[in-house]
PDB file of C-alpha atoms in Angstrom:
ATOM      1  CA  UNK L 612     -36.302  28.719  12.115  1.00  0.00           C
ATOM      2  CA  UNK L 613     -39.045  26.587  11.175  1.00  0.00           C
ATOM      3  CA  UNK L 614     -42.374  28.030  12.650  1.00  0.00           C
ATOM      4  CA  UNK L 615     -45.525  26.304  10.297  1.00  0.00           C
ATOM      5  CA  UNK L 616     -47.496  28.681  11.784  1.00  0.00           C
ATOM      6  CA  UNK L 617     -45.995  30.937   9.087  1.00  0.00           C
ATOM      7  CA  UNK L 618     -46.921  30.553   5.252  1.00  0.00           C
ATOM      8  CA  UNK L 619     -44.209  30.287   2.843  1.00  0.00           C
ATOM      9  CA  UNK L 620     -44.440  33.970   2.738  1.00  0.00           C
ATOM     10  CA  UNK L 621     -43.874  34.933   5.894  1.00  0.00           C
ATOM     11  CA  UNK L 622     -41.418  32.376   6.569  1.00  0.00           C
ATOM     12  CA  UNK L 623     -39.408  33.423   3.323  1.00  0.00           C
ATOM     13  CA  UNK L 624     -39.183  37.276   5.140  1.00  0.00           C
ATOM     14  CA  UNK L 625     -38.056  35.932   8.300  1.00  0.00           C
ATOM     15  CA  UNK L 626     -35.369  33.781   7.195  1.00  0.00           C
ATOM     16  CA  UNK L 627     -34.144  36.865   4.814  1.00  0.00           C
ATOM     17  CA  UNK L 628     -34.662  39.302   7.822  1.00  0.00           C
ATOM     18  CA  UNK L 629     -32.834  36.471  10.136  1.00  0.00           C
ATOM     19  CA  UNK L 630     -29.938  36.129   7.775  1.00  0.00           C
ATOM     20  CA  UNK L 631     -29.482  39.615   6.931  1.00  0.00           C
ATOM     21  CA  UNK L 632     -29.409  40.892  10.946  1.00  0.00           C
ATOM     22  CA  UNK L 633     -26.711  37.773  11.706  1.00  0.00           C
ATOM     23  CA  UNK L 634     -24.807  38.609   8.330  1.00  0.00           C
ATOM     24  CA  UNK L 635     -24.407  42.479   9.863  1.00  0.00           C
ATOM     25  CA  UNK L 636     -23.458  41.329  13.105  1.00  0.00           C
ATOM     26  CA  UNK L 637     -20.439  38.418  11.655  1.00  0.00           C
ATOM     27  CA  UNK L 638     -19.322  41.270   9.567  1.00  0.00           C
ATOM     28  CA  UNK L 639     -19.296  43.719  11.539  1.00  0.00           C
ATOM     29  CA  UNK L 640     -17.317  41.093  14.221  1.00  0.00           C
ATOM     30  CA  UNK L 641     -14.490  40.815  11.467  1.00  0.00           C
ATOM     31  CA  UNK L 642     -14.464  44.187  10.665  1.00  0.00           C
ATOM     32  CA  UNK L 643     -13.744  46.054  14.286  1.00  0.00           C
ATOM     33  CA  UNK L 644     -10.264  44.653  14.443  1.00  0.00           C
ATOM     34  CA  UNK L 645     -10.041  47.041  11.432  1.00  0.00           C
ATOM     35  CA  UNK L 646     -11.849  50.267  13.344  1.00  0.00           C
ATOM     36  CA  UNK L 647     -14.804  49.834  10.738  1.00  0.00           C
ATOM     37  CA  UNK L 648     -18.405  49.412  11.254  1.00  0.00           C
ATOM     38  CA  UNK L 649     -20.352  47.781   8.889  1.00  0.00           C
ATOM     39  CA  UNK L 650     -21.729  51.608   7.467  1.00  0.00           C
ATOM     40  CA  UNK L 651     -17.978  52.817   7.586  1.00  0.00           C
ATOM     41  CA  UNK L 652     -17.082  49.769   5.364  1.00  0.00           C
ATOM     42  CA  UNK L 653     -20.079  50.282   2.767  1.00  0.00           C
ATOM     43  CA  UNK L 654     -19.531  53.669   2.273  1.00  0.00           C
ATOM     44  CA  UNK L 655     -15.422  53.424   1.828  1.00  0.00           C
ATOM     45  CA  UNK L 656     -16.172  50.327  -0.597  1.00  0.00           C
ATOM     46  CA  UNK L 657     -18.737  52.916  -2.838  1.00  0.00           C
ATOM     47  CA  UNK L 658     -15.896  55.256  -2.709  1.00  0.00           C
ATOM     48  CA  UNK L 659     -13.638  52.930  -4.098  1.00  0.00           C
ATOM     49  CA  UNK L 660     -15.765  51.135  -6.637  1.00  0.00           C
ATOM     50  CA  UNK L 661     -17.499  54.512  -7.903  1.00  0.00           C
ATOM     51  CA  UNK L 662     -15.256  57.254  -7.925  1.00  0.00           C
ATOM     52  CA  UNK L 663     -17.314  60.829  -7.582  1.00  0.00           C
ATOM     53  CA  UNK L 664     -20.064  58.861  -6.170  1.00  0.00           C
ATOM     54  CA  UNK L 665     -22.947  61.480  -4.334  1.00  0.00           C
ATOM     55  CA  UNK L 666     -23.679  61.641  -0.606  1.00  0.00           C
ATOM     56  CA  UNK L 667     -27.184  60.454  -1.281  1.00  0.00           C
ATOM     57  CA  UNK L 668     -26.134  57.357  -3.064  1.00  0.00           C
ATOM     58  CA  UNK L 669     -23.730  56.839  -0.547  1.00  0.00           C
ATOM     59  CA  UNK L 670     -26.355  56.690   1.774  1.00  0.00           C
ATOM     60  CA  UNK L 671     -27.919  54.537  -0.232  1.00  0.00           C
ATOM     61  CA  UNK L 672     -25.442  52.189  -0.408  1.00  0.00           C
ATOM     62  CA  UNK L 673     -24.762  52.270   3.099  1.00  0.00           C
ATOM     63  CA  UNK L 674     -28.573  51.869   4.248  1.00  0.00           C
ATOM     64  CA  UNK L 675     -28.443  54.734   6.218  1.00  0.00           C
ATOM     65  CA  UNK L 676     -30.272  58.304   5.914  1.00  0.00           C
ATOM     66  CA  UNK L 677     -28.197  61.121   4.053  1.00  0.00           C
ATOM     67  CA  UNK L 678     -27.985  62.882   7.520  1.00  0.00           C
ATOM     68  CA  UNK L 679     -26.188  59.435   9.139  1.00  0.00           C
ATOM     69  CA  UNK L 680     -23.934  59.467   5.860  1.00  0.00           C
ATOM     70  CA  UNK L 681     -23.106  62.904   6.562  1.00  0.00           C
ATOM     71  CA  UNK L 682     -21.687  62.576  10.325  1.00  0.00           C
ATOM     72  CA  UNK L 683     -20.020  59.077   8.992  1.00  0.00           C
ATOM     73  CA  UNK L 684     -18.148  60.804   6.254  1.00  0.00           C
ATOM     74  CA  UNK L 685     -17.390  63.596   9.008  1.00  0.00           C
ATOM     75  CA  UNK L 686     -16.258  61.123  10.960  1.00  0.00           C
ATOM     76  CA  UNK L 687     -13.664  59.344   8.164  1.00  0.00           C
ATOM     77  CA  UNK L 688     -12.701  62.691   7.681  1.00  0.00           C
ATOM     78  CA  UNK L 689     -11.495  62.746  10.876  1.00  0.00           C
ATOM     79  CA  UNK L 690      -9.635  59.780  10.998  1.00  0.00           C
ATOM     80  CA  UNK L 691      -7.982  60.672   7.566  1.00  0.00           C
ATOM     81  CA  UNK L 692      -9.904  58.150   5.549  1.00  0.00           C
ATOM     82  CA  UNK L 693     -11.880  60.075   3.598  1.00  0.00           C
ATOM     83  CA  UNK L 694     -11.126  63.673   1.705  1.00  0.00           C
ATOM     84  CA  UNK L 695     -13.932  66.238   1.441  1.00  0.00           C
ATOM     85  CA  UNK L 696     -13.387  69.389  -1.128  1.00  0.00           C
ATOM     86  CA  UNK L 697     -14.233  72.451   0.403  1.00  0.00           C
ATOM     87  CA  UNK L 698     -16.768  73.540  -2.137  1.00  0.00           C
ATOM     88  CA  UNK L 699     -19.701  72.789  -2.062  1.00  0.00           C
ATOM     89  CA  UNK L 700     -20.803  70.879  -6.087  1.00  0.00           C
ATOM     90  CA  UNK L 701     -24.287  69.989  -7.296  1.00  0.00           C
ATOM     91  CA  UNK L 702     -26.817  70.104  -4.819  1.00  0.00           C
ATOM     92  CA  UNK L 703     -24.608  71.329  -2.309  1.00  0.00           C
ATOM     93  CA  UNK L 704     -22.928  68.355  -1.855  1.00  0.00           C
ATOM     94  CA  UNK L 705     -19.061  68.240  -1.264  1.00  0.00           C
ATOM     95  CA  UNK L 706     -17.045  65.727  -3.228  1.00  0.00           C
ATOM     96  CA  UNK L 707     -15.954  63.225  -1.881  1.00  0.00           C
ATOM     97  CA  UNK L 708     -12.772  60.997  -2.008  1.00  0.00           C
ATOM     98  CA  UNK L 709     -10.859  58.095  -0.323  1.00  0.00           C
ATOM     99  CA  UNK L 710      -7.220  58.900   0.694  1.00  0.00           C
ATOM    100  CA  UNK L 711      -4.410  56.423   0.121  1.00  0.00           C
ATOM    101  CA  UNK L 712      -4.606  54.929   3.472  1.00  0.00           C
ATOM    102  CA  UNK L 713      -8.511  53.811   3.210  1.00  0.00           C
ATOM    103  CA  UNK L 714      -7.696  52.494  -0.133  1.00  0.00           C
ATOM    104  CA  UNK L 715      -5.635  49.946   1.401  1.00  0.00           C
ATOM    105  CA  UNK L 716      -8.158  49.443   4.549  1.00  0.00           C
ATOM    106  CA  UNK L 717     -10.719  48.772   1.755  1.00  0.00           C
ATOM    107  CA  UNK L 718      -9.024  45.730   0.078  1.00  0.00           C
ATOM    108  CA  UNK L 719      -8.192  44.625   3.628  1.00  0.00           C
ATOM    109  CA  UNK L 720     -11.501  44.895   4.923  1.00  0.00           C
ATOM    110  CA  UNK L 721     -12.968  43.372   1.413  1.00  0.00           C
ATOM    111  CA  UNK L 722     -11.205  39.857   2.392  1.00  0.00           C
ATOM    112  CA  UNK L 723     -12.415  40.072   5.668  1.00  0.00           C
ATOM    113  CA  UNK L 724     -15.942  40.622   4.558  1.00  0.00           C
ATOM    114  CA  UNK L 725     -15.631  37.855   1.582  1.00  0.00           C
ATOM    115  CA  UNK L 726     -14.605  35.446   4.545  1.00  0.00           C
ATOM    116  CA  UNK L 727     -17.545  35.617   6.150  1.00  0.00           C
ATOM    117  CA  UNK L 728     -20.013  35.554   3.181  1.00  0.00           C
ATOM    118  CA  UNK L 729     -17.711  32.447   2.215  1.00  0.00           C
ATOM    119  CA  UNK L 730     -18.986  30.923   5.447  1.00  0.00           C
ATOM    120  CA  UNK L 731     -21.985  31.935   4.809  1.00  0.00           C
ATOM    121  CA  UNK L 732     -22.254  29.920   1.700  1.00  0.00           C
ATOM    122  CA  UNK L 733     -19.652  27.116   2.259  1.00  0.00           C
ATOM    123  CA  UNK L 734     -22.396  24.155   2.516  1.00  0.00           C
ATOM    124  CA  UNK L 735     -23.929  25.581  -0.974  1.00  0.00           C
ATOM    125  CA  UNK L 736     -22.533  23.891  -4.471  1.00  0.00           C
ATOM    126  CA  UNK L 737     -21.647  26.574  -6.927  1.00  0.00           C
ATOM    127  CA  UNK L 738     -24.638  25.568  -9.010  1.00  0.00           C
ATOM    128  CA  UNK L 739     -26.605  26.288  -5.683  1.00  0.00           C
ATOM    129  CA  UNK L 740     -25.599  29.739  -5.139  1.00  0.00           C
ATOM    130  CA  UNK L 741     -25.801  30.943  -9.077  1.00  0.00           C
ATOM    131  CA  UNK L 742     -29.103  30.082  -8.069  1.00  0.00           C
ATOM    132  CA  UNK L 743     -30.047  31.755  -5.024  1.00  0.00           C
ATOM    133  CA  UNK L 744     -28.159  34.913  -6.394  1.00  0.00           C
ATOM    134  CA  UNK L 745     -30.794  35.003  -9.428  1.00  0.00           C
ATOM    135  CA  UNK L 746     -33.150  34.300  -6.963  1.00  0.00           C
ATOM    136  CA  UNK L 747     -32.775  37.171  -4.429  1.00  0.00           C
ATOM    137  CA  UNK L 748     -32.169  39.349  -7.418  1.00  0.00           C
ATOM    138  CA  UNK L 749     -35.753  38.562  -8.841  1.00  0.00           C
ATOM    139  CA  UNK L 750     -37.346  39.249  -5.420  1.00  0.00           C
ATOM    140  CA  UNK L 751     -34.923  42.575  -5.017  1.00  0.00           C
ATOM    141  CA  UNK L 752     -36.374  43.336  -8.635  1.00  0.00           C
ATOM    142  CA  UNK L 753     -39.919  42.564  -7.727  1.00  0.00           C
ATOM    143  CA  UNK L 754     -39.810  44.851  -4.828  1.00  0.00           C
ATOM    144  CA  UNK L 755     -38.597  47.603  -6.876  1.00  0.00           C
ATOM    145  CA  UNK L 756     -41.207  47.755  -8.914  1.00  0.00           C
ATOM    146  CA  UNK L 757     -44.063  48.276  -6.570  1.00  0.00           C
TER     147      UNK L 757
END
């Protein structure tokens, strides 16, 4: 997408926007063979990576609002995936914990994931995307500052 109509700006939000909505869609493509969605996958990989993690930073994670994360955990309840304690902790939340099978979905659905970011990035040089990760950081960092 190239409209000069745009300034730099603009045409910097697009392309991010752009990326960001086709990035969701090839990843969510490679993970449905696997029964995830792309929300299921964010929240079992926050599991995994952050034991004891809360509901709220799950959501978080998962870019969804606490009451989606709630009816997605109930839902990888469900399907055995996740394990919810009965009591209620801090803030009324109920801990939460993957069970053995979703740890072994996770690392599965991990290399499915880092295949498509791979093609995402397989016409930049290393030197190229050390860059554009700094990059996007200092613009993530920018934005959370306002």
């Amino acid at each position: 997408m190239n409209d000069r109509s745009l300034n730099p700006q603009e045409e910097l939000g697009v392309l991010i926007k752009a990326t960001q909505s086709i990035l969701h869609q090839r990843m969510d493509e490679a993970l449905r063979p696997l029964g995830l969605s792309v929300p299921q996958y964010a929240c079992l990989q926050a599991l995994h990576d952050t034991p004891g993690i809360t509901g709220s930073e799950l959501a978080r994670r998962a870019f969804v609002s606490r009451q989606a994360m709630n009816v997605l955990l109930q839902g990888l309840e469900r399907r055995g995936l996740v394990e919810r304690s009965d009591d209620p902790g801090p803030r009324r939340e109920r801990a939460t914990s993957l069970s053995t099978t979703a740890a072994a979905l996770v690392g599965q659905a991990r290399g499915e994931v880092a295949a498509v970011v791979s093609t995402m990035t397989s016409d930049l040089t290393g030197r190229d995307l050390t860059r554009l990760l700094a990059l996007l950081a200092t613009c993530r960092d920018s934005l959370l500052e306002v």
